[in-house]
Amino acid sequence: MHLKICGITNLDDARVAVAAGADLLGFILYAKSPRYVAPATVKEIVAALRVATGAPFSNLQSPISPPRFVGVFVNTPLDQVRQTLANTCLDYAQLHGDEPPEMVAALAGRAYKAIRPTTLEDALRLAELYAPLGVETGPHLLIDAFDPMAYGGTGQRADWRAAAEVARLVPGLLLAGGLTPANVTAAIDTVRPWGVDVSSGVEIAPGRKDARAVVAFTQTARKASESQRILRSLQ
């Protein structure tokens, strides 16, 4: 089970996430988000964590350990995404807007798409389009809750039924949308995703993490994943 703590805005919260065992840390580079963080700040946080954890500055083909760093973009021009990835030393781009498949492909294994389907049929159609273009050794696709007024970070729960169908077809599915320490076990049991992504569910305020909630989320998710592994081995 891969764990992504998203909406990181400061070094202290980033350190908490890494110490709790996060595999991916997400930084929101969308100015309209209450969790927005400037690229210069992202660069400082990523550099400090790479030194502290020994994470390589360029070794994207290795498994996710030490943690990988993800920039979340919404309808950002391709050249700007490329420049930001280079300037901040982020590993991956999570494209969370209305980006076409061609843009994911143009980023050549450095990006994956977040989808916000309205129906099961929509989820399967989008997964077929975008999942093959994702990161070979990382996320292939992310599924989030649909909200007509926001691109993400709403705390609304994704459609687990649709996500479970997508997870059967997409081995690298990240499940996001309304996850918390209280419901992540049920989410993993229902969807069986490659990983889970949490932001507002471990916050005390937008952009400020609750350290106890971060630890509770990661520990609970790991236990749920191990239970799933044991059950599969007994079948």
Short mmCIF file of C-alpha atoms in Angstrom, two decimals:
data_model
loop_
_atom_site.label_atom_id
_atom_site.label_comp_id
_atom_site.label_asym_id
_atom_site.label_seq_id
_atom_site.Cartn_x
_atom_site.Cartn_y
_atom_site.Cartn_z
CA MET A 1 0.00 0.00 0.00
CA HIS A 2 1.48 3.31 -1.10
CA LEU A 3 0.62 6.37 0.96
CA LYS A 4 0.43 9.93 -0.36
CA ILE A 5 0.08 12.88 1.98
CA CYS A 6 -1.04 15.84 -0.10
CA GLY A 7 -1.46 19.56 0.51
CA ILE A 8 1.94 19.98 2.17
CA THR A 9 2.78 23.66 2.64
CA ASN A 10 5.69 23.73 5.10
CA LEU A 11 8.78 21.78 6.10
CA ASP A 12 7.52 20.75 9.54
CA ASP A 13 4.45 19.02 8.06
CA ALA A 14 6.59 17.44 5.36
CA ARG A 15 8.89 15.98 8.01
CA VAL A 16 5.89 14.61 9.90
CA ALA A 17 4.62 12.91 6.74
CA VAL A 18 8.00 11.35 5.97
CA ALA A 19 8.49 10.17 9.56
CA ALA A 20 5.01 8.61 9.46
CA GLY A 21 6.00 6.57 6.42
CA ALA A 22 4.52 8.47 3.48
CA ASP A 23 5.69 7.24 0.08
CA LEU A 24 4.63 10.36 -1.80
CA LEU A 25 4.27 13.98 -0.70
CA GLY A 26 2.03 16.30 -2.70
CA PHE A 27 2.37 20.07 -3.16
CA ILE A 28 -0.50 22.09 -4.60
CA LEU A 29 0.73 24.44 -7.33
CA TYR A 30 -2.72 25.80 -8.14
CA ALA A 31 -3.00 29.40 -6.97
CA LYS A 32 -6.75 29.23 -6.28
CA SER A 33 -6.33 26.43 -3.75
CA PRO A 34 -6.24 27.23 -0.01
CA ARG A 35 -3.31 24.78 0.10
CA TYR A 36 -1.31 26.56 -2.59
CA VAL A 37 2.41 26.71 -2.03
CA ALA A 38 4.84 28.77 -4.13
CA PRO A 39 7.37 26.88 -6.27
CA ALA A 40 10.26 28.55 -4.40
CA THR A 41 8.95 27.14 -1.12
CA VAL A 42 8.44 23.71 -2.69
CA LYS A 43 12.05 23.78 -3.88
CA GLU A 44 13.30 24.52 -0.35
CA ILE A 45 11.19 21.77 1.22
CA VAL A 46 12.13 19.16 -1.37
CA ALA A 47 15.83 19.99 -1.15
CA ALA A 48 15.81 19.73 2.65
CA LEU A 49 13.99 16.38 2.58
CA ARG A 50 16.21 14.91 -0.13
CA VAL A 51 19.26 15.66 1.98
CA ALA A 52 17.62 14.34 5.15
CA THR A 53 16.27 11.11 3.62
CA GLY A 54 18.90 10.38 1.01
CA ALA A 55 16.31 10.57 -1.75
CA PRO A 56 18.11 10.91 -5.10
CA PHE A 57 17.67 14.07 -7.14
CA SER A 58 17.22 12.04 -10.34
CA ASN A 59 16.43 8.34 -10.11
CA LEU A 60 12.85 8.12 -11.24
CA GLN A 61 12.97 4.48 -12.37
CA SER A 62 13.64 3.09 -8.89
CA PRO A 63 10.80 1.90 -6.61
CA ILE A 64 9.09 4.45 -4.37
CA SER A 65 11.55 4.47 -1.48
CA PRO A 66 12.74 7.00 -0.26
CA PRO A 67 9.68 9.23 -0.79
CA ARG A 68 8.77 10.82 -4.10
CA PHE A 69 7.60 14.41 -4.44
CA VAL A 70 4.57 15.38 -6.50
CA GLY A 71 3.47 18.73 -7.86
CA VAL A 72 -0.30 19.05 -8.32
CA PHE A 73 -1.15 21.19 -11.35
CA VAL A 74 -4.50 22.37 -12.68
CA ASN A 75 -4.66 23.39 -16.34
CA THR A 76 -1.07 24.65 -16.28
CA PRO A 77 0.62 25.01 -19.70
CA LEU A 78 2.92 22.13 -20.57
CA ASP A 79 6.11 24.21 -20.74
CA GLN A 80 5.37 25.71 -17.34
CA VAL A 81 4.87 22.25 -15.82
CA ARG A 82 8.19 21.11 -17.26
CA GLN A 83 9.97 24.21 -15.98
CA THR A 84 8.47 23.86 -12.50
CA LEU A 85 9.44 20.19 -12.27
CA ALA A 86 13.00 21.09 -13.23
CA ASN A 87 13.28 24.12 -10.93
CA THR A 88 11.81 22.44 -7.84
CA CYS A 89 13.32 18.95 -8.31
CA LEU A 90 9.87 17.39 -8.02
CA ASP A 91 9.60 13.82 -9.27
CA TYR A 92 6.10 13.76 -10.74
CA ALA A 93 3.32 16.00 -11.95
CA GLN A 94 -0.25 15.18 -10.94
CA LEU A 95 -2.48 16.75 -13.58
CA HIS A 96 -5.70 17.54 -11.76
CA GLY A 97 -7.55 19.69 -14.25
CA ASP A 98 -8.88 19.20 -17.76
CA GLU A 99 -5.58 18.18 -19.34
CA PRO A 100 -5.82 15.98 -22.46
CA PRO A 101 -4.06 12.61 -22.79
CA GLU A 102 -1.51 14.21 -25.11
CA MET A 103 -0.21 16.36 -22.27
CA VAL A 104 0.30 13.37 -19.97
CA ALA A 105 2.12 11.57 -22.78
CA ALA A 106 4.30 14.61 -23.49
CA LEU A 107 5.64 14.48 -19.95
CA ALA A 108 7.11 11.05 -20.70
CA GLY A 109 6.61 9.08 -17.49
CA ARG A 110 6.85 12.11 -15.22
CA ALA A 111 3.08 12.62 -14.92
CA TYR A 112 -0.19 10.90 -14.15
CA LYS A 113 -3.77 12.11 -14.48
CA ALA A 114 -6.30 12.70 -11.74
CA ILE A 115 -9.83 11.96 -12.84
CA ARG A 116 -13.11 13.06 -11.22
CA PRO A 117 -15.71 10.84 -12.88
CA THR A 118 -19.44 11.44 -12.61
CA THR A 119 -20.48 7.82 -13.30
CA LEU A 120 -19.00 4.34 -13.47
CA GLU A 121 -19.05 4.52 -17.25
CA ASP A 122 -17.22 7.83 -17.13
CA ALA A 123 -14.61 6.38 -14.76
CA LEU A 124 -13.92 3.40 -17.03
CA ARG A 125 -13.70 5.60 -20.12
CA LEU A 126 -11.25 8.00 -18.51
CA ALA A 127 -9.18 5.17 -17.04
CA GLU A 128 -8.81 3.62 -20.49
CA LEU A 129 -7.60 6.96 -21.87
CA TYR A 130 -5.19 7.99 -19.14
CA ALA A 131 -3.95 5.01 -17.11
CA PRO A 132 -1.55 3.67 -19.80
CA LEU A 133 0.19 7.06 -19.80
CA GLY A 134 0.99 7.16 -16.08
CA VAL A 135 4.26 6.61 -14.22
CA GLU A 136 5.63 3.12 -14.87
CA THR A 137 7.11 2.71 -11.38
CA GLY A 138 4.63 4.99 -9.64
CA PRO A 139 0.99 6.02 -9.91
CA HIS A 140 -0.81 5.25 -13.16
CA LEU A 141 -3.97 7.17 -12.31
CA LEU A 142 -5.71 8.95 -9.44
CA ILE A 143 -9.45 8.94 -8.84
CA ASP A 144 -11.04 11.74 -6.83
CA ALA A 145 -14.54 12.93 -5.98
CA PHE A 146 -16.44 14.97 -8.53
CA ASP A 147 -17.42 18.50 -7.57
CA PRO A 148 -18.69 20.93 -10.21
CA MET A 149 -17.27 23.90 -8.30
CA ALA A 150 -13.78 22.65 -7.37
CA TYR A 151 -10.97 20.54 -8.79
CA GLY A 152 -10.19 18.80 -5.51
CA GLY A 153 -9.48 19.19 -1.81
CA THR A 154 -13.18 19.35 -0.98
CA GLY A 155 -13.23 16.51 1.55
CA GLN A 156 -15.98 14.81 -0.42
CA ARG A 157 -15.75 11.05 -0.72
CA ALA A 158 -15.03 9.51 -4.11
CA ASP A 159 -17.34 6.88 -5.59
CA TRP A 160 -15.78 3.74 -4.11
CA ARG A 161 -17.87 1.46 -6.30
CA ALA A 162 -16.54 3.06 -9.46
CA ALA A 163 -13.03 3.20 -7.99
CA ALA A 164 -13.13 -0.53 -7.22
CA GLU A 165 -14.00 -1.31 -10.84
CA VAL A 166 -11.16 0.90 -12.04
CA ALA A 167 -8.73 -0.69 -9.54
CA ARG A 168 -9.43 -4.10 -11.07
CA LEU A 169 -8.13 -2.77 -14.39
CA VAL A 170 -5.48 -0.29 -13.25
CA PRO A 171 -2.76 -1.75 -11.01
CA GLY A 172 -1.38 1.69 -10.14
CA LEU A 173 -4.57 3.39 -8.94
CA LEU A 174 -4.37 6.04 -6.23
CA LEU A 175 -7.63 6.57 -4.35
CA ALA A 176 -8.34 10.09 -3.10
CA GLY A 177 -11.41 11.98 -1.98
CA GLY A 178 -12.63 12.33 1.58
CA LEU A 179 -10.30 9.80 3.16
CA THR A 180 -9.63 9.98 6.91
CA PRO A 181 -8.10 7.75 9.58
CA ALA A 182 -11.66 6.64 10.39
CA ASN A 183 -12.64 5.44 6.91
CA VAL A 184 -9.39 4.44 5.21
CA THR A 185 -9.72 0.78 6.27
CA ALA A 186 -13.15 0.54 4.66
CA ALA A 187 -11.82 2.31 1.57
CA ILE A 188 -8.96 -0.15 1.17
CA ASP A 189 -11.20 -3.14 1.82
CA THR A 190 -13.71 -1.94 -0.77
CA VAL A 191 -11.48 -0.56 -3.53
CA ARG A 192 -8.17 -2.42 -3.06
CA PRO A 193 -6.15 0.37 -4.65
CA TRP A 194 -2.40 0.60 -5.26
CA GLY A 195 -2.35 3.54 -2.88
CA VAL A 196 -4.38 6.08 -0.93
CA ASP A 197 -4.11 9.87 -0.98
CA VAL A 198 -5.16 12.11 1.90
CA SER A 199 -5.14 15.87 2.37
CA SER A 200 -8.02 17.52 4.25
CA GLY A 201 -8.65 14.34 6.24
CA VAL A 202 -5.47 14.88 8.28
CA GLU A 203 -5.62 18.65 8.71
CA ILE A 204 -6.37 21.04 11.55
CA ALA A 205 -6.86 23.80 8.94
CA PRO A 206 -6.33 24.02 5.17
CA GLY A 207 -2.60 23.63 4.59
CA ARG A 208 -1.81 22.71 8.21
CA LYS A 209 -1.46 19.03 9.08
CA ASP A 210 -2.44 17.35 12.32
CA ALA A 211 0.57 15.21 13.18
CA ARG A 212 -1.45 12.71 15.18
CA ALA A 213 -3.94 12.31 12.34
CA VAL A 214 -1.15 11.81 9.81
CA VAL A 215 0.36 9.03 11.93
CA ALA A 216 -3.05 7.48 12.57
CA PHE A 217 -3.85 7.50 8.86
CA THR A 218 -0.59 5.88 7.78
CA GLN A 219 -0.67 3.24 10.52
CA THR A 220 -4.31 2.37 9.84
CA ALA A 221 -3.75 2.14 6.10
CA ARG A 222 -0.74 -0.13 6.55
CA LYS A 223 -2.68 -2.44 8.86
CA ALA A 224 -5.59 -2.60 6.42
CA SER A 225 -3.23 -3.42 3.59
CA GLU A 226 -1.55 -6.17 5.59
CA SER A 227 -4.93 -7.67 6.47
CA GLN A 228 -5.81 -7.73 2.78
CA ARG A 229 -2.52 -9.46 2.00
CA ILE A 230 -3.12 -12.13 4.64
CA LEU A 231 -6.67 -12.77 3.41
CA ARG A 232 -5.45 -13.16 -0.17
CA SER A 233 -2.78 -15.63 0.92
CA LEU A 234 -5.43 -17.79 2.62
CA GLN A 235 -7.72 -17.90 -0.40
#
